[in-house]
mmCIF file of C-alpha atoms in Angstrom:
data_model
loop_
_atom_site.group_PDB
_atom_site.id
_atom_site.type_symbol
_atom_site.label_atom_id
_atom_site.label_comp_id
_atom_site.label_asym_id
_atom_site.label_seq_id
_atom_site.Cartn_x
_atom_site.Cartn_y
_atom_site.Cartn_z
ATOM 1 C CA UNK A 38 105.166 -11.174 42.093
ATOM 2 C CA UNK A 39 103.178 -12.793 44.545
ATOM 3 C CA UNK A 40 105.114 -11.881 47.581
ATOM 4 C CA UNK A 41 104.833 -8.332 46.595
ATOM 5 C CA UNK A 42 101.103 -8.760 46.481
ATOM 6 C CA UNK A 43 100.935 -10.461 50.033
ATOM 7 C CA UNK A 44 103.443 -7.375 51.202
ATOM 8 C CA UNK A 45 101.023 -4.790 50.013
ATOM 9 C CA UNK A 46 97.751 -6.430 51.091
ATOM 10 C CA UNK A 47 99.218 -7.224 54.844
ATOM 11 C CA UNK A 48 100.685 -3.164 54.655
ATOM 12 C CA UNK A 49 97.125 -2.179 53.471
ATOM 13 C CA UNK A 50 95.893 -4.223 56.679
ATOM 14 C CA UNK A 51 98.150 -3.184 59.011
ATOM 15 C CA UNK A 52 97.206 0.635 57.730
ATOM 16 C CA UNK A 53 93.543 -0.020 58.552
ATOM 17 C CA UNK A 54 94.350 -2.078 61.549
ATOM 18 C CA UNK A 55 95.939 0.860 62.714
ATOM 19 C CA UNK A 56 92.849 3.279 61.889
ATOM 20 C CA UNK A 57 90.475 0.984 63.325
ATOM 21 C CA UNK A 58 92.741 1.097 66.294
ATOM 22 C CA UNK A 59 92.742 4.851 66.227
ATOM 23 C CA UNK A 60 89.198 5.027 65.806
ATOM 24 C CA UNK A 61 88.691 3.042 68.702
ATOM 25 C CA UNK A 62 91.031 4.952 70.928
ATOM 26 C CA UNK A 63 89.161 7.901 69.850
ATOM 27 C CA UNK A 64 85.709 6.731 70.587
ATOM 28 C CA UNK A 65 87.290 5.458 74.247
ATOM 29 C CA UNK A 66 88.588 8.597 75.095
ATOM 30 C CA UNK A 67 85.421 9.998 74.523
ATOM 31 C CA UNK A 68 83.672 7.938 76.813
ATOM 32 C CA UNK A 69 85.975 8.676 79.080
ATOM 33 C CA UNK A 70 85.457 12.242 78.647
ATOM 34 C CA UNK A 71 82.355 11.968 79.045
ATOM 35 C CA UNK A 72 82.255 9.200 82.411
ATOM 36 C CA UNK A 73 84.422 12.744 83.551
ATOM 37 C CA UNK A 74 82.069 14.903 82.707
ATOM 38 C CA UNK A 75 79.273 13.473 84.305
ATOM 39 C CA UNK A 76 81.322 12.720 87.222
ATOM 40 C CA UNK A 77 81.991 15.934 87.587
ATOM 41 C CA UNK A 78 78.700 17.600 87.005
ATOM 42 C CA UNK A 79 77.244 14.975 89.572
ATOM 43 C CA UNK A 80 79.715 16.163 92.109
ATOM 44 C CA UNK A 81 78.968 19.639 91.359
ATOM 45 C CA UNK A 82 75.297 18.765 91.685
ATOM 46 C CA UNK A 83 76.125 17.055 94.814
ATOM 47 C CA UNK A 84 77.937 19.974 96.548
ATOM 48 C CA UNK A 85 75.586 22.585 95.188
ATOM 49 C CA UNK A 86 72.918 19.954 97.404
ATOM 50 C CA UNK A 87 75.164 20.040 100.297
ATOM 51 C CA UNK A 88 75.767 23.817 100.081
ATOM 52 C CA UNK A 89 71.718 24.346 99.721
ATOM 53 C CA UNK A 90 70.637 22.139 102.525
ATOM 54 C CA UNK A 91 73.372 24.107 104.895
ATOM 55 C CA UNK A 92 72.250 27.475 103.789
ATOM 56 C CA UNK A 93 68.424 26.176 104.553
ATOM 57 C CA UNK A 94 70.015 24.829 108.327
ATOM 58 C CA UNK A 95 71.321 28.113 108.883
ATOM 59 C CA UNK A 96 68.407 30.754 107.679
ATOM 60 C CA UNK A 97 66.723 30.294 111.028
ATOM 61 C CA UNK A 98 69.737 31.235 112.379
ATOM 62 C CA UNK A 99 70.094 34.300 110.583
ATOM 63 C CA UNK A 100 66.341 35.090 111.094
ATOM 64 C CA UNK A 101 67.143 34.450 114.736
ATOM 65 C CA UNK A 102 70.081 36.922 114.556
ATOM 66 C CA UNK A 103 68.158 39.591 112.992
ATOM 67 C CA UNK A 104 65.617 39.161 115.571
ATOM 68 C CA UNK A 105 67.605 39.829 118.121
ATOM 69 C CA UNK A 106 69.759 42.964 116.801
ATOM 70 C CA UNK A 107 65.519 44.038 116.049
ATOM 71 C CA UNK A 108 65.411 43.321 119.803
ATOM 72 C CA UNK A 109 68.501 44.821 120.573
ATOM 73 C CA UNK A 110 68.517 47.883 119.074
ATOM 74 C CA UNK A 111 65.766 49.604 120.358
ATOM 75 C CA UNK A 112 66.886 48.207 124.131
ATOM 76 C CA UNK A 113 69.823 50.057 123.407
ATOM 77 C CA UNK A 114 67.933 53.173 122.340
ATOM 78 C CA UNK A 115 65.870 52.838 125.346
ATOM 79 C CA UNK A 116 68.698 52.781 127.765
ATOM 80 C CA UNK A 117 70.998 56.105 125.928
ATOM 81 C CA UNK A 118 66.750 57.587 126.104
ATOM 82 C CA UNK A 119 66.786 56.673 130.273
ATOM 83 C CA UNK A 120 70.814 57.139 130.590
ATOM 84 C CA UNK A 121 69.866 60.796 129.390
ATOM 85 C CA UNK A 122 66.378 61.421 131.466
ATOM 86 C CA UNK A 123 68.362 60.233 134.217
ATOM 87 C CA UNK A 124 71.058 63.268 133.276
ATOM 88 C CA UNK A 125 68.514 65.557 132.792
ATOM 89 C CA UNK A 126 66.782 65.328 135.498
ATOM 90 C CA UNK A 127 70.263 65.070 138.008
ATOM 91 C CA UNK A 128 70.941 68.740 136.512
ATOM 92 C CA UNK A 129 67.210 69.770 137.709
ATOM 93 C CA UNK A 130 68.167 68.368 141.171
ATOM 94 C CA UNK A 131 71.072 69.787 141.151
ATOM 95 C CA UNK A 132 69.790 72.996 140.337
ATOM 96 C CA UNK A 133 66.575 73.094 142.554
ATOM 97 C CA UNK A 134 69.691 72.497 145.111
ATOM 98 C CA UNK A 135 71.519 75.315 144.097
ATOM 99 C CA UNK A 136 68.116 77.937 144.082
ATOM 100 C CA UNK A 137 67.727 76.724 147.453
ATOM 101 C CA UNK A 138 71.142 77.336 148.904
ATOM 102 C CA UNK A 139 70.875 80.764 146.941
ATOM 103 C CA UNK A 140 67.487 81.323 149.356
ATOM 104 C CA UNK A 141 68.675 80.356 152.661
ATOM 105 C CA UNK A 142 71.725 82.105 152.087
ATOM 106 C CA UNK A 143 69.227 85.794 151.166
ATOM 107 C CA UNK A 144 67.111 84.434 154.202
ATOM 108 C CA UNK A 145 70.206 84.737 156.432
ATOM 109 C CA UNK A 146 71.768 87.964 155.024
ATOM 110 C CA UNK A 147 68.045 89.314 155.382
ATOM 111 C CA UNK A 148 67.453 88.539 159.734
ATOM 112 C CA UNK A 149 71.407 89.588 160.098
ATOM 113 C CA UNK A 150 70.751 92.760 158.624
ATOM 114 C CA UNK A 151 67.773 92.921 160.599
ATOM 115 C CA UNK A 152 69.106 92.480 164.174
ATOM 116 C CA UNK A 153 72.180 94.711 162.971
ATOM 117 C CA UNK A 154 70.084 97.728 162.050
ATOM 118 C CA UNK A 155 68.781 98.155 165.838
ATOM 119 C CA UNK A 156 72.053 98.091 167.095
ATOM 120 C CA UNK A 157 73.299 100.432 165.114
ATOM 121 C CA UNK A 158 70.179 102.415 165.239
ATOM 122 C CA UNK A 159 70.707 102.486 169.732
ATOM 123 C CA UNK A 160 74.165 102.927 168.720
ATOM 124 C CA UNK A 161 73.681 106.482 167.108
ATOM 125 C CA UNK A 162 70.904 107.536 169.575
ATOM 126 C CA UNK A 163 73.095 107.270 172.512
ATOM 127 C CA UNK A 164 75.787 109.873 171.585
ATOM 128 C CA UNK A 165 72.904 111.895 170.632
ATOM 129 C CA UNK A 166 71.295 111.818 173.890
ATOM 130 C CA UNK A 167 74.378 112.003 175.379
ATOM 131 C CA UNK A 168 75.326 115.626 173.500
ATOM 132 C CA UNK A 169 71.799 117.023 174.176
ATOM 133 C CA UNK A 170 72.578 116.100 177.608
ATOM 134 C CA UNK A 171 76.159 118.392 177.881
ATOM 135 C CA UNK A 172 74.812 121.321 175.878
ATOM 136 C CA UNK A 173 73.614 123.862 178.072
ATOM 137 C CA UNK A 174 69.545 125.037 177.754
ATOM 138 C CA UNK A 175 69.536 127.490 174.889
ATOM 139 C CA UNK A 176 67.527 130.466 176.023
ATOM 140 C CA UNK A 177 64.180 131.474 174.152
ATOM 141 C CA UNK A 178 64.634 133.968 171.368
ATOM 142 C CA UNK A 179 62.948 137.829 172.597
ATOM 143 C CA UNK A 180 61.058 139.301 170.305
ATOM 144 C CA UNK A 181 62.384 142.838 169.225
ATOM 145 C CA UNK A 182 61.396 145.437 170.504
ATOM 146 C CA UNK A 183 59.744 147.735 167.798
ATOM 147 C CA UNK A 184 61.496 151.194 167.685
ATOM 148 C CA UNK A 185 59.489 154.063 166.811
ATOM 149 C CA UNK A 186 59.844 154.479 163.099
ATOM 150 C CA UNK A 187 61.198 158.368 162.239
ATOM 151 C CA UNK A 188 60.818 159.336 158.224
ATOM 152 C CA UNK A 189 63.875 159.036 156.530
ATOM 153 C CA UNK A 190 65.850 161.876 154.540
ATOM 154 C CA UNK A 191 66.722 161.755 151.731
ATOM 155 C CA UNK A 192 69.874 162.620 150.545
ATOM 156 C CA UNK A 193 70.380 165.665 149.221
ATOM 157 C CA UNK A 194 72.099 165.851 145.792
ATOM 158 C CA UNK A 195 75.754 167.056 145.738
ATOM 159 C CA UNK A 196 76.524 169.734 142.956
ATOM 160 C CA UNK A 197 80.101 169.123 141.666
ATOM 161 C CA UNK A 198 82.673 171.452 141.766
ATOM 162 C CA UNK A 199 83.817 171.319 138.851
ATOM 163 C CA UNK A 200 82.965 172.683 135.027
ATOM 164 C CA UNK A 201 83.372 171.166 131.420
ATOM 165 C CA UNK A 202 85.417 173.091 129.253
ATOM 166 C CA UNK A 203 86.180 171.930 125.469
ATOM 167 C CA UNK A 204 89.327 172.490 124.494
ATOM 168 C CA UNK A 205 90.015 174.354 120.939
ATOM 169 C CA UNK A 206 92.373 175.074 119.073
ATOM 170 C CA UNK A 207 95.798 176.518 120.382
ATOM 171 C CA UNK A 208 95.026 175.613 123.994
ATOM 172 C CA UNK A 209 97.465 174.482 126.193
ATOM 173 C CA UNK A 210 97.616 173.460 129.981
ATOM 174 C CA UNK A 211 98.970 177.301 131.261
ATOM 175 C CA UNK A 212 96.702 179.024 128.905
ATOM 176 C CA UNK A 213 93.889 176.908 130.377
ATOM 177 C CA UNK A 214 95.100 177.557 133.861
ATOM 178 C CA UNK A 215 95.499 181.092 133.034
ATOM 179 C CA UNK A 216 92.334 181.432 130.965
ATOM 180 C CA UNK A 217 90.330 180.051 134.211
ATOM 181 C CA UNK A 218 92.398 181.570 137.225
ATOM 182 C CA UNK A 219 93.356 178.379 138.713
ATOM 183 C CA UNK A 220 96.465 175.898 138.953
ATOM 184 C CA UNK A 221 98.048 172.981 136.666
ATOM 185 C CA UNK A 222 97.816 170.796 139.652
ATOM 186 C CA UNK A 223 94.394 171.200 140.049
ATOM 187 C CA UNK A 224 93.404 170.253 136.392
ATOM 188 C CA UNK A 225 95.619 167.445 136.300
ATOM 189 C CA UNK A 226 93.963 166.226 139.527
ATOM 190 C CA UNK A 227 90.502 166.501 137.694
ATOM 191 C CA UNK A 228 91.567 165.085 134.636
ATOM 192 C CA UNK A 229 94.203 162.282 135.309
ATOM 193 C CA UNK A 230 93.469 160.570 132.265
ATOM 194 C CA UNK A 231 94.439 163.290 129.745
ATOM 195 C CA UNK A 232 97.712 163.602 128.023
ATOM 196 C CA UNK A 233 98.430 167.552 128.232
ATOM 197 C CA UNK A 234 101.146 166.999 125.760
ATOM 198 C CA UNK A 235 98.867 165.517 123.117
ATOM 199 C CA UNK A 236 95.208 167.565 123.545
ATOM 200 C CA UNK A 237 92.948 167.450 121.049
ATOM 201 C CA UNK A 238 90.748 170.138 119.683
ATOM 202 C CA UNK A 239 86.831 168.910 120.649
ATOM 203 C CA UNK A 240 88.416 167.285 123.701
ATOM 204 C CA UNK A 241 86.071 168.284 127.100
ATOM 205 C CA UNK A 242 87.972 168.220 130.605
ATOM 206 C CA UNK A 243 87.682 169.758 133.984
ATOM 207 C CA UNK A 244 87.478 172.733 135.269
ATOM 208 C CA UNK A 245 87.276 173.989 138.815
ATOM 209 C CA UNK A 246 84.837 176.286 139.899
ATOM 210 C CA UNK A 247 86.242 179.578 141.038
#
């Protein structure tokens, strides 16, 4: 009975020697943790130092930069502004050029046209000289002489030989040419544009006179 008792009470020690053992691995490991922790947060800290006092070495260096793109931004504007007065104003040389070409070229046109005109001027007056000199001296007109003026007559008016006869009904050509004691030939000589064959009662033609 007493060995059992010694059994249980060096079990029940073992059992808390093992939770004290626990217990104590527990609270070491969070020690640990923590020794970690702050290790960790110090080296953090540490680089977030190193990181600040590089970005404060190089802000003058990026002030510096921006300076000088300030500065070199408007050079560059100021050099496309000259690059293109410097175009400008080689088109309004070459231009000015041009207009003066254009003037000595109208100047020379101008005295060649000049000295031509003369010559051709001389030119045309010497075959005119030279035909007044081969045609012959045209003689002075005479005036008329005035004819003695007689009155004139005037005509006197000619009576024609013939009569107008209408024509009614029955007539014919021989009955006509019987009727008036002359021939066919002679009324178809007055009246060539009558159709004997088709006369027409109120029709006038004409007649000899005997």
């Amino acid at each position: 009975m007493a060995t059992k008792k010694t059994t249980k009470k060096t079990a029940k020690k073992e059992v808390a020697g093992k939770k004290e053992t626990k217990k104590a691995a527990k609270k070491e490991a969070k020690k640990t943790t923590k020794k970690e922790e702050s290790l960790i947060s110090s080296e953090v800290e540490t680089k977030l130092e190193e990181q600040r006092k590089e970005l404060s070495l190089h802000e003058p260096s990026t002030q510096a930069q921006k300076e000088i793109h300030q500065e070199v931004i408007p050079a560059a504007q100021e050099t496309k502004e000259t690059q293109e007065i410097k175009e400008a104003n080689k088109n309004k040389i070459l231009i000015a050029v041009l207009v003066v070409i254009l003037i000595l070229i109208g100047i020379l046109i101008f005295t060649r046209g000049q000295k031509e005109t003369p010559k051709q001027e001389q030119a045309k007056i010497e075959p005119q000289q030279t035909q007044q000199a081969q045609q012959p001296a045209t003689p002075q007109p005479q005036e008329p002489k005035q004819e003695p003026t007689t009155p004139k007559q005037e005509p006197q008016e000619v009576k024609p030989n013939f009569q107008e006869y209408t024509i009614q009904r029955g007539d014919t050509l021989l009955k006509i040419a019987n009727k008036f004691k002359t021939t066919r030939e002679k009324l178809e000589e007055l009246n060539p544009e009558i159709d004997w064959s088709k006369l027409k009662q109120g029709q006038v033609i004409k007649i000899p006179k005997q």
